[in-house]
Short mmCIF file of C-alpha atoms in Angstrom, two decimals:
data_model
loop_
_atom_site.label_atom_id
_atom_site.label_comp_id
_atom_site.label_asym_id
_atom_site.label_seq_id
_atom_site.Cartn_x
_atom_site.Cartn_y
_atom_site.Cartn_z
CA SER A 1 33.81 80.35 51.33
CA LEU A 2 35.99 83.39 50.56
CA ARG A 3 33.16 85.67 51.72
CA SER A 4 32.70 83.79 54.97
CA ARG A 5 36.47 83.93 55.61
CA CYS A 6 36.52 87.69 55.14
CA GLU A 7 33.55 88.11 57.45
CA SER A 8 35.26 86.03 60.14
CA THR A 9 38.44 88.11 59.75
CA GLU A 10 36.52 91.36 60.14
CA GLU A 11 34.78 90.02 63.22
CA TYR A 12 38.16 88.99 64.68
CA ASP A 13 39.66 92.43 64.06
CA TYR A 14 36.65 94.15 65.54
CA ASP A 15 36.79 92.01 68.66
CA TYR A 16 40.53 92.68 69.03
CA LEU A 17 40.10 96.43 68.72
CA SER A 18 37.25 96.48 71.16
CA ILE A 19 39.28 94.54 73.68
CA ASN A 20 42.24 96.90 73.29
CA LYS A 21 40.06 99.95 73.72
CA THR A 22 38.58 98.58 76.93
CA TRP A 23 42.03 97.66 78.31
CA VAL A 24 44.11 100.72 77.38
CA LEU A 25 41.97 103.83 77.30
CA THR A 26 41.01 105.82 80.37
CA PRO A 27 37.59 107.33 80.82
CA LYS A 28 36.93 110.04 78.27
CA ALA A 29 36.18 112.68 80.88
CA GLN A 30 39.51 112.28 82.71
CA GLU A 31 41.45 112.21 79.45
CA THR A 32 39.85 115.46 78.34
CA ASP A 33 40.39 116.99 81.77
CA ALA A 34 44.13 116.09 81.83
CA THR A 35 44.63 117.44 78.33
CA GLN A 36 42.91 120.69 79.18
CA ILE A 37 44.97 121.00 82.38
CA LEU A 38 48.27 120.58 80.55
CA ASN A 39 47.29 122.98 77.81
CA ALA A 40 46.29 125.56 80.37
CA LEU A 41 49.46 125.10 82.42
CA LEU A 42 51.79 125.39 79.47
CA LYS A 43 49.95 128.21 77.70
CA ASN A 44 51.81 131.07 79.36
CA TYR A 45 54.55 129.04 81.04
CA ASP A 46 58.17 130.17 80.58
CA ASN A 47 60.53 127.29 81.31
CA LYS A 48 63.55 129.59 81.22
CA LEU A 49 62.61 131.16 84.57
CA ARG A 50 62.76 129.43 87.92
CA PRO A 51 59.77 129.46 90.28
CA ASP A 52 59.32 132.55 92.47
CA ILE A 53 62.09 134.41 90.71
CA GLY A 54 62.78 137.75 92.34
CA ILE A 55 60.60 136.85 95.33
CA LYS A 56 62.32 134.07 97.29
CA PRO A 57 64.75 131.19 96.68
CA THR A 58 63.53 127.89 95.35
CA PHE A 59 63.86 125.09 97.90
CA ILE A 60 64.71 121.68 96.44
CA ASP A 61 64.33 118.56 98.56
CA VAL A 62 66.69 115.77 97.50
CA ASP A 63 66.27 112.00 97.85
CA ILE A 64 68.71 109.31 96.73
CA TYR A 65 68.13 105.60 96.44
CA VAL A 66 71.41 103.71 96.05
CA ASN A 67 70.89 100.80 93.72
CA SER A 68 74.50 99.56 93.80
CA ILE A 69 78.07 100.66 94.51
CA GLY A 70 81.16 99.29 92.84
CA PRO A 71 83.54 98.37 91.62
CA VAL A 72 86.14 100.63 93.24
CA SER A 73 89.24 101.28 91.13
CA VAL A 74 92.30 101.83 93.34
CA ILE A 75 94.60 102.71 90.45
CA GLN A 76 92.23 105.27 88.91
CA MET A 77 90.99 106.37 92.36
CA GLU A 78 87.34 106.29 91.36
CA TYR A 79 84.22 104.27 92.08
CA THR A 80 81.00 103.50 90.23
CA ILE A 81 77.58 104.12 91.74
CA ASP A 82 74.09 103.46 90.38
CA ILE A 83 71.38 105.67 91.92
CA PHE A 84 67.82 106.91 91.55
CA PHE A 85 68.08 110.67 92.00
CA ALA A 86 64.88 112.49 93.02
CA GLN A 87 64.28 116.24 93.32
CA THR A 88 61.14 117.86 94.67
CA TRP A 89 60.18 121.55 94.55
CA TYR A 90 57.11 123.78 94.31
CA ASP A 91 56.16 125.77 91.24
CA ARG A 92 53.07 127.94 91.74
CA ARG A 93 52.67 128.29 88.00
CA LEU A 94 51.75 124.59 87.79
CA ARG A 95 48.79 124.67 90.19
CA PHE A 96 45.45 123.44 88.86
CA ASN A 97 41.94 122.73 90.06
CA SER A 98 40.64 119.31 89.14
CA THR A 99 39.41 116.05 90.51
CA LEU A 100 42.84 114.71 89.58
CA LYS A 101 45.26 115.15 92.46
CA ALA A 102 48.41 114.45 90.44
CA LEU A 103 49.53 114.07 86.87
CA THR A 104 52.15 111.43 86.07
CA LEU A 105 53.86 112.40 82.84
CA ASN A 106 56.52 110.96 80.56
CA THR A 107 59.81 112.46 79.48
CA ASN A 108 58.24 114.60 76.77
CA MET A 109 57.14 117.06 79.43
CA VAL A 110 60.56 117.35 81.07
CA SER A 111 61.86 119.80 78.49
CA ARG A 112 58.72 121.94 78.69
CA ILE A 113 58.95 122.97 82.34
CA TRP A 114 61.74 124.38 84.49
CA ILE A 115 63.96 121.84 86.23
CA PRO A 116 67.03 122.46 88.46
CA ASP A 117 70.46 122.56 86.82
CA THR A 118 71.94 120.05 89.27
CA PHE A 119 75.33 118.57 88.41
CA PHE A 120 77.74 116.22 90.20
CA ARG A 121 80.93 118.04 91.01
CA ASN A 122 83.24 115.02 91.44
CA SER A 123 81.92 112.90 88.57
CA LYS A 124 84.27 111.81 85.79
CA ARG A 125 81.58 110.19 83.67
CA ALA A 126 77.82 109.96 84.11
CA ASP A 127 75.18 108.15 82.07
CA SER A 128 71.40 108.20 82.28
CA HIS A 129 69.55 105.03 81.32
CA TRP A 130 67.51 105.07 78.11
CA ILE A 131 66.35 101.46 77.69
CA THR A 132 63.61 100.80 76.85
CA THR A 133 62.61 104.42 77.32
CA PRO A 134 64.40 107.22 79.19
CA ASN A 135 64.33 106.28 82.89
CA GLN A 136 62.78 109.55 84.02
CA LEU A 137 59.66 110.38 85.96
CA LEU A 138 57.79 113.68 86.17
CA ARG A 139 54.82 114.08 88.49
CA ILE A 140 52.88 117.28 89.11
CA TRP A 141 50.42 117.70 92.01
CA ASN A 142 47.48 120.10 92.02
CA ASP A 143 49.17 122.32 94.64
CA GLY A 144 52.18 122.95 92.35
CA LYS A 145 54.46 120.31 93.83
CA VAL A 146 56.81 118.80 91.23
CA LEU A 147 58.71 115.51 91.52
CA TYR A 148 61.46 114.73 89.03
CA THR A 149 63.44 111.48 89.23
CA LEU A 150 65.94 109.78 86.96
CA ARG A 151 68.31 106.86 87.08
CA LEU A 152 72.04 107.60 86.82
CA THR A 153 75.25 105.61 86.71
CA ILE A 154 78.15 107.79 87.85
CA GLU A 155 81.89 107.23 87.95
CA ALA A 156 83.01 109.59 90.70
CA GLU A 157 86.40 110.52 92.09
CA CYS A 158 87.45 109.05 95.42
CA LEU A 159 90.84 110.20 96.67
CA LEU A 160 92.19 107.15 98.49
CA GLN A 161 94.74 107.58 101.28
CA LEU A 162 96.81 104.39 101.11
CA GLN A 163 99.19 104.81 104.05
CA ASN A 164 97.46 101.93 105.86
CA PHE A 165 96.95 99.76 102.77
CA PRO A 166 95.63 97.03 102.88
CA MET A 167 94.13 97.74 106.33
CA ASP A 168 92.71 101.05 105.19
CA THR A 169 89.27 102.63 105.39
CA HIS A 170 87.92 105.22 103.00
CA SER A 171 85.06 107.65 102.65
CA CYS A 172 84.06 108.06 99.00
CA PRO A 173 81.93 111.18 98.43
CA LEU A 174 79.23 112.00 95.92
CA VAL A 175 79.05 115.79 95.65
CA PHE A 176 76.38 117.77 93.77
CA SER A 177 75.10 121.34 93.60
CA SER A 178 73.52 123.81 91.24
CA TYR A 179 75.68 124.73 88.29
CA GLY A 180 74.55 128.31 87.86
CA TYR A 181 72.14 129.33 90.63
CA PRO A 182 73.78 130.65 93.81
CA ARG A 183 72.43 130.13 97.32
CA GLU A 184 70.25 133.24 97.07
CA GLU A 185 68.22 131.54 94.30
CA ILE A 186 68.37 127.78 94.95
CA VAL A 187 68.65 126.03 98.30
CA TYR A 188 69.06 122.24 98.49
CA ARG A 189 67.72 120.41 101.52
CA TRP A 190 68.01 116.86 102.86
CA ARG A 191 64.91 115.17 104.13
CA ARG A 192 64.86 113.10 107.29
CA TYR A 193 65.25 109.81 105.44
CA SER A 194 66.71 111.16 102.23
CA ILE A 195 69.06 108.28 101.45
CA GLU A 196 68.17 104.62 101.19
CA VAL A 197 70.23 101.66 100.01
CA SER A 198 69.30 98.41 98.32
CA ASP A 199 70.38 94.90 99.26
CA GLN A 200 74.17 94.98 99.58
CA ARG A 201 74.58 91.39 98.43
CA THR A 202 74.18 92.57 94.83
CA TRP A 203 76.89 95.21 95.10
CA ARG A 204 80.23 94.70 93.33
CA LEU A 205 82.58 95.94 96.03
CA TYR A 206 84.77 92.80 95.94
CA GLN A 207 87.66 93.99 98.16
CA PHE A 208 85.58 96.31 100.35
CA ASP A 209 82.84 96.20 102.95
CA PHE A 210 80.20 98.91 103.14
CA THR A 211 80.15 100.25 106.72
CA GLY A 212 77.77 103.21 106.48
CA LEU A 213 77.04 106.59 104.92
CA ARG A 214 76.80 110.24 105.93
CA ASN A 215 75.09 113.17 104.26
CA THR A 216 76.20 116.76 104.80
CA SER A 217 75.62 120.18 103.33
CA GLU A 218 77.91 123.18 103.13
CA VAL A 219 78.30 126.52 101.43
CA LEU A 220 81.00 126.88 98.80
CA ARG A 221 82.24 130.42 98.29
CA THR A 222 83.55 131.21 94.81
CA GLY A 223 84.09 134.27 92.70
CA ALA A 224 80.69 133.69 91.06
CA GLY A 225 78.86 133.59 94.39
CA GLU A 226 78.00 131.24 97.24
CA TYR A 227 76.65 127.82 96.26
CA MET A 228 74.90 125.21 98.35
CA VAL A 229 76.90 121.98 98.04
CA MET A 230 75.44 118.62 99.09
CA THR A 231 77.66 115.62 99.88
CA VAL A 232 76.95 111.94 100.47
CA SER A 233 79.92 110.00 101.88
CA PHE A 234 80.01 106.22 101.60
CA ASP A 235 82.29 104.59 104.18
CA LEU A 236 84.24 101.55 102.96
CA SER A 237 86.72 99.26 104.71
CA ARG A 238 89.06 96.95 102.83
CA ARG A 239 88.99 93.18 103.17
CA MET A 240 92.40 91.68 103.85
CA GLY A 241 91.77 88.14 102.67
CA TYR A 242 93.12 88.58 99.15
CA PHE A 243 96.29 90.35 100.26
CA ALA A 244 96.93 87.92 103.11
CA ILE A 245 96.91 85.03 100.64
CA GLN A 246 98.80 86.78 97.84
CA THR A 247 101.44 88.72 99.79
CA TYR A 248 101.62 88.38 103.57
CA ILE A 249 101.66 84.59 103.92
CA PRO A 250 104.20 84.09 101.05
CA CYS A 251 106.49 86.75 102.57
CA ILE A 252 106.38 85.13 106.01
CA LEU A 253 107.06 81.68 104.58
CA THR A 254 109.97 83.01 102.53
CA VAL A 255 111.55 84.57 105.62
CA VAL A 256 111.13 81.32 107.57
CA LEU A 257 112.64 79.40 104.65
CA SER A 258 115.74 81.62 104.75
CA TRP A 259 116.36 80.46 108.34
CA VAL A 260 116.88 76.88 107.18
CA SER A 261 120.43 77.84 106.20
CA PHE A 262 121.30 78.27 109.90
CA TRP A 263 120.91 74.51 110.37
CA ILE A 264 122.99 73.61 107.31
CA LYS A 265 126.67 72.96 107.92
CA ARG A 266 128.83 75.92 107.12
CA ASP A 267 131.01 73.76 104.89
CA SER A 268 128.04 73.28 102.51
CA THR A 269 128.67 76.47 100.62
CA PRO A 270 126.62 75.64 97.45
CA ALA A 271 123.55 74.67 99.46
CA ARG A 272 123.52 77.72 101.71
CA THR A 273 124.35 80.14 98.91
CA SER A 274 121.65 78.77 96.61
CA LEU A 275 119.06 78.92 99.37
CA GLY A 276 119.96 82.50 100.25
CA ILE A 277 119.90 83.76 96.66
CA THR A 278 116.61 81.96 95.95
CA THR A 279 114.87 83.56 98.92
CA VAL A 280 116.19 87.01 98.01
CA LEU A 281 114.90 86.68 94.44
CA THR A 282 111.56 85.41 95.72
CA MET A 283 111.17 88.45 97.96
CA THR A 284 112.05 90.71 95.03
CA THR A 285 109.27 89.12 92.96
CA LEU A 286 106.75 89.42 95.79
CA SER A 287 107.66 93.08 96.26
CA THR A 288 107.04 93.77 92.57
CA ILE A 289 103.71 91.94 92.57
CA SER A 290 102.48 93.75 95.68
CA ARG A 291 102.89 97.12 93.93
CA LYS A 292 101.31 96.02 90.69
CA HIS A 293 97.72 96.87 91.66
CA LEU A 294 98.52 100.17 93.37
CA PRO A 295 98.94 103.68 92.02
CA ARG A 296 102.45 105.10 92.03
CA VAL A 297 102.19 107.02 95.27
CA SER A 298 105.26 108.65 96.79
CA TYR A 299 104.68 107.49 100.37
CA ILE A 300 105.20 104.09 101.99
CA THR A 301 102.15 101.91 102.55
CA ALA A 302 101.74 99.34 105.31
CA MET A 303 102.32 96.54 102.82
CA ASP A 304 105.50 98.22 101.53
CA LEU A 305 106.83 98.35 105.08
CA PHE A 306 106.09 94.67 105.71
CA VAL A 307 107.60 93.50 102.42
CA SER A 308 110.68 95.69 102.92
CA VAL A 309 111.35 94.33 106.41
CA CYS A 310 110.90 90.77 105.15
CA PHE A 311 113.40 91.51 102.39
CA ILE A 312 115.87 92.84 104.98
CA PHE A 313 115.54 89.66 107.05
CA VAL A 314 116.11 87.45 104.01
CA PHE A 315 119.08 89.50 102.85
CA ALA A 316 120.55 89.52 106.37
CA ALA A 317 120.34 85.72 106.49
CA LEU A 318 122.40 85.57 103.29
CA MET A 319 124.92 88.10 104.62
CA GLU A 320 125.20 86.12 107.85
CA TYR A 321 126.65 83.17 105.98
CA ALA A 322 128.95 85.42 103.95
CA THR A 323 130.29 86.94 107.18
CA LEU A 324 130.66 83.54 108.82
CA ASN A 325 132.44 82.04 105.82
CA TYR A 326 134.85 84.97 105.54
CA LEU A 327 135.84 85.18 109.22
CA VAL A 328 136.15 81.45 109.75
CA GLY A 329 138.17 81.12 106.56
CA ASN A 330 140.65 83.72 107.86
CA LYS A 331 140.77 82.21 111.33
CA LYS A 332 142.15 78.77 110.50
CA PRO A 333 145.56 79.87 109.13
CA LEU A 334 146.08 82.12 112.13
CA GLU A 335 145.35 79.30 114.54
CA HIS A 336 147.75 77.03 112.66
CA ASN A 337 150.55 79.60 112.81
CA ASN A 338 149.79 80.28 116.42
CA ARG A 339 150.19 76.61 117.31
CA LYS A 340 153.62 76.59 115.67
CA ALA A 341 154.67 79.71 117.53
CA ARG A 342 153.59 78.25 120.88
CA LEU A 343 155.60 74.98 120.67
CA PRO A 344 157.57 74.80 123.91
CA PRO A 345 161.34 74.72 123.70
CA ALA A 346 163.27 71.63 124.64
CA GLY A 347 163.54 71.12 128.40
CA ALA A 348 160.89 73.75 129.18
CA GLN A 349 158.17 73.15 131.73
CA VAL A 350 154.95 72.09 129.97
CA MET A 351 151.72 73.45 131.39
CA PRO A 352 148.32 71.88 130.68
CA SER A 353 146.09 73.70 128.17
CA PHE A 354 143.38 75.91 129.57
CA THR A 355 140.69 78.38 128.56
CA THR A 356 140.36 81.79 130.11
CA ILE A 357 137.11 82.37 132.04
CA ASN A 358 136.04 85.96 132.75
CA ILE A 359 133.66 86.53 135.63
CA ASN A 360 132.73 90.24 135.88
CA ASN A 361 136.37 91.28 135.38
CA ILE A 362 137.20 90.05 138.88
CA MET A 363 138.51 86.52 138.67
CA HIS A 364 140.71 84.88 136.02
CA TRP A 365 141.27 81.19 135.93
CA PRO A 366 143.86 79.72 135.93
CA PRO A 367 146.13 82.25 137.67
CA GLU A 368 148.67 84.03 135.49
CA ILE A 369 152.25 82.81 135.60
CA GLU A 370 154.75 85.59 135.94
CA ASP A 371 157.49 83.69 134.14
CA ASP A 372 155.45 83.57 130.90
CA GLU A 373 154.42 87.23 130.77
CA ASP A 374 157.49 88.29 128.84
CA GLU A 375 157.03 85.49 126.35
CA ASP A 376 153.42 86.38 125.48
CA PRO A 377 153.39 86.58 121.71
CA GLY A 378 150.33 88.83 121.69
CA SER A 379 146.98 88.38 120.02
CA PRO A 380 147.03 86.95 116.51
CA CYS A 381 144.14 89.33 115.74
CA LEU A 382 146.61 92.19 115.69
CA GLU A 383 148.25 90.93 112.51
CA GLY A 384 146.46 93.24 110.10
CA LYS A 385 142.99 92.18 111.31
CA GLU A 386 140.47 94.37 113.07
CA CYS A 387 138.28 91.56 114.26
CA GLU A 388 139.45 92.14 117.83
CA ARG A 389 137.26 95.23 117.96
CA PHE A 390 134.13 93.27 117.19
CA PHE A 391 134.62 89.52 117.69
CA CYS A 392 136.90 87.21 119.64
CA CYS A 393 138.57 85.51 116.71
CA ILE A 394 140.67 83.23 118.93
CA GLU A 395 139.07 81.44 121.84
CA ASP A 396 141.73 82.70 124.28
CA CYS A 397 142.44 86.25 123.14
CA GLN A 398 145.57 87.47 124.85
CA THR A 399 145.12 91.22 124.69
CA GLY A 400 142.56 93.86 123.84
CA MET A 401 139.04 94.70 124.93
CA TRP A 402 137.69 91.16 124.78
CA ARG A 403 140.01 89.95 127.52
CA GLU A 404 138.71 92.64 129.84
CA GLY A 405 135.11 92.60 128.64
CA ARG A 406 132.18 90.60 129.94
CA VAL A 407 130.83 89.24 126.63
CA ARG A 408 132.50 86.98 124.13
CA ILE A 409 131.10 86.36 120.64
CA HIS A 410 132.49 83.26 119.04
CA ILE A 411 132.41 83.32 115.27
CA SER A 412 132.07 79.55 115.13
CA ARG A 413 128.79 79.89 117.04
CA LEU A 414 127.30 82.59 114.82
CA ASP A 415 124.77 80.13 113.37
CA SER A 416 123.64 79.24 116.87
CA TYR A 417 123.14 82.89 117.71
CA SER A 418 121.22 83.46 114.46
CA ARG A 419 118.84 80.57 115.19
CA VAL A 420 117.63 82.53 118.18
CA PHE A 421 118.05 86.13 117.08
CA PHE A 422 116.33 86.02 113.67
CA PRO A 423 113.06 84.29 114.74
CA THR A 424 112.83 86.40 117.89
CA ALA A 425 113.36 89.67 116.04
CA PHE A 426 110.87 88.73 113.31
CA LEU A 427 108.27 87.71 115.89
CA LEU A 428 108.65 91.02 117.74
CA PHE A 429 108.33 92.93 114.48
CA ASN A 430 105.08 91.13 113.61
CA ILE A 431 103.60 91.82 117.04
CA VAL A 432 104.37 95.53 116.80
CA TYR A 433 103.28 95.74 113.14
CA TRP A 434 99.86 94.12 113.51
CA ILE A 435 99.01 95.88 116.75
CA ALA A 436 99.99 99.26 115.29
CA TYR A 437 97.97 98.92 112.07
CA LEU A 438 94.94 97.01 113.35
CA TYR A 439 94.28 98.56 116.75
CA LEU A 440 96.04 101.94 116.89
#
């Protein structure tokens, strides 16, 4: 039984090996031919020298397949991109005559032939993928054409201009060139369809929308020579949804909430003061949060402008009540003293009370009485108060600019004026703000 078991095991191993040989191995003639070709190509090959050195520059055609873009870091001003980077050039030293038109080789051959010294000028960090094997491809055609591709994940710089934040658009570049070979030795070229992108639904842009890309080439002049620089620019526009929910809508609601104090009686000092202070502190918190996810730039962004104006409106609503409370509080004693001073003497002719009406400085009603001109006590506003210059503290001011002017502002009606002025001014500001940043 032991002998039969061993025989069955040997038969099983033999069958397994025969199956593997049939499945894996290529025909013996092609395997020998490929080996001989590689040995012949590498026999006198010097990988330290570029093709056609001293004769003409080496032209390198570049192709990029964008696997994904994102995320974009606003604070660090950088973005992450995952690409397949392909370079194609001709090397006459790698020509061969064979029935094989091309040789597809693994990464072991990469270090044995010359490859361009391409580097990414604006990269902070770059990684090539090595799982499960190095993600590199080398293919050599019988006419000397060489294709070299590899997969890279690059964290590149993107200088963001945040003046229009969060309604801003950006163009994030990916810049590469030769590290050591000037334009006289290496020339990079774009093909007609050099750049392709994958399905954008898998990209991690989050706050941005991909709107397009542009590829350009230019010559960079340095002290070491002139270098051909290739640039791919990815155009991104920011989505406003997050910032509208987190900042804009809360700021607008806080400003509207501060207007509630205009409908509260001015005698309710605790209620109006608490409401004003609460809205001011809320705007301070919103202002701090809005700057939390931004770099510390020295200029004002669009969001900073909006939050600042909202803060001014909320603070002005609180100051409106402080002004009203102060002026009305100083008005009542003056009116009381004025009534005592105007008590008619015994036996004097009593005239009915009236209110002065100014119509374009032409007509005054009722007509002035000459007998009372000498007894005019003057305006109570003159008693150490300067309110006459700005407001009509007493309903019937006797002297000063307000008697001759066309407009009267009654302090007691300041809340009524604010109910109209504050919403109108805030509405006009929003119209101008959104039109300027969205359409201009």
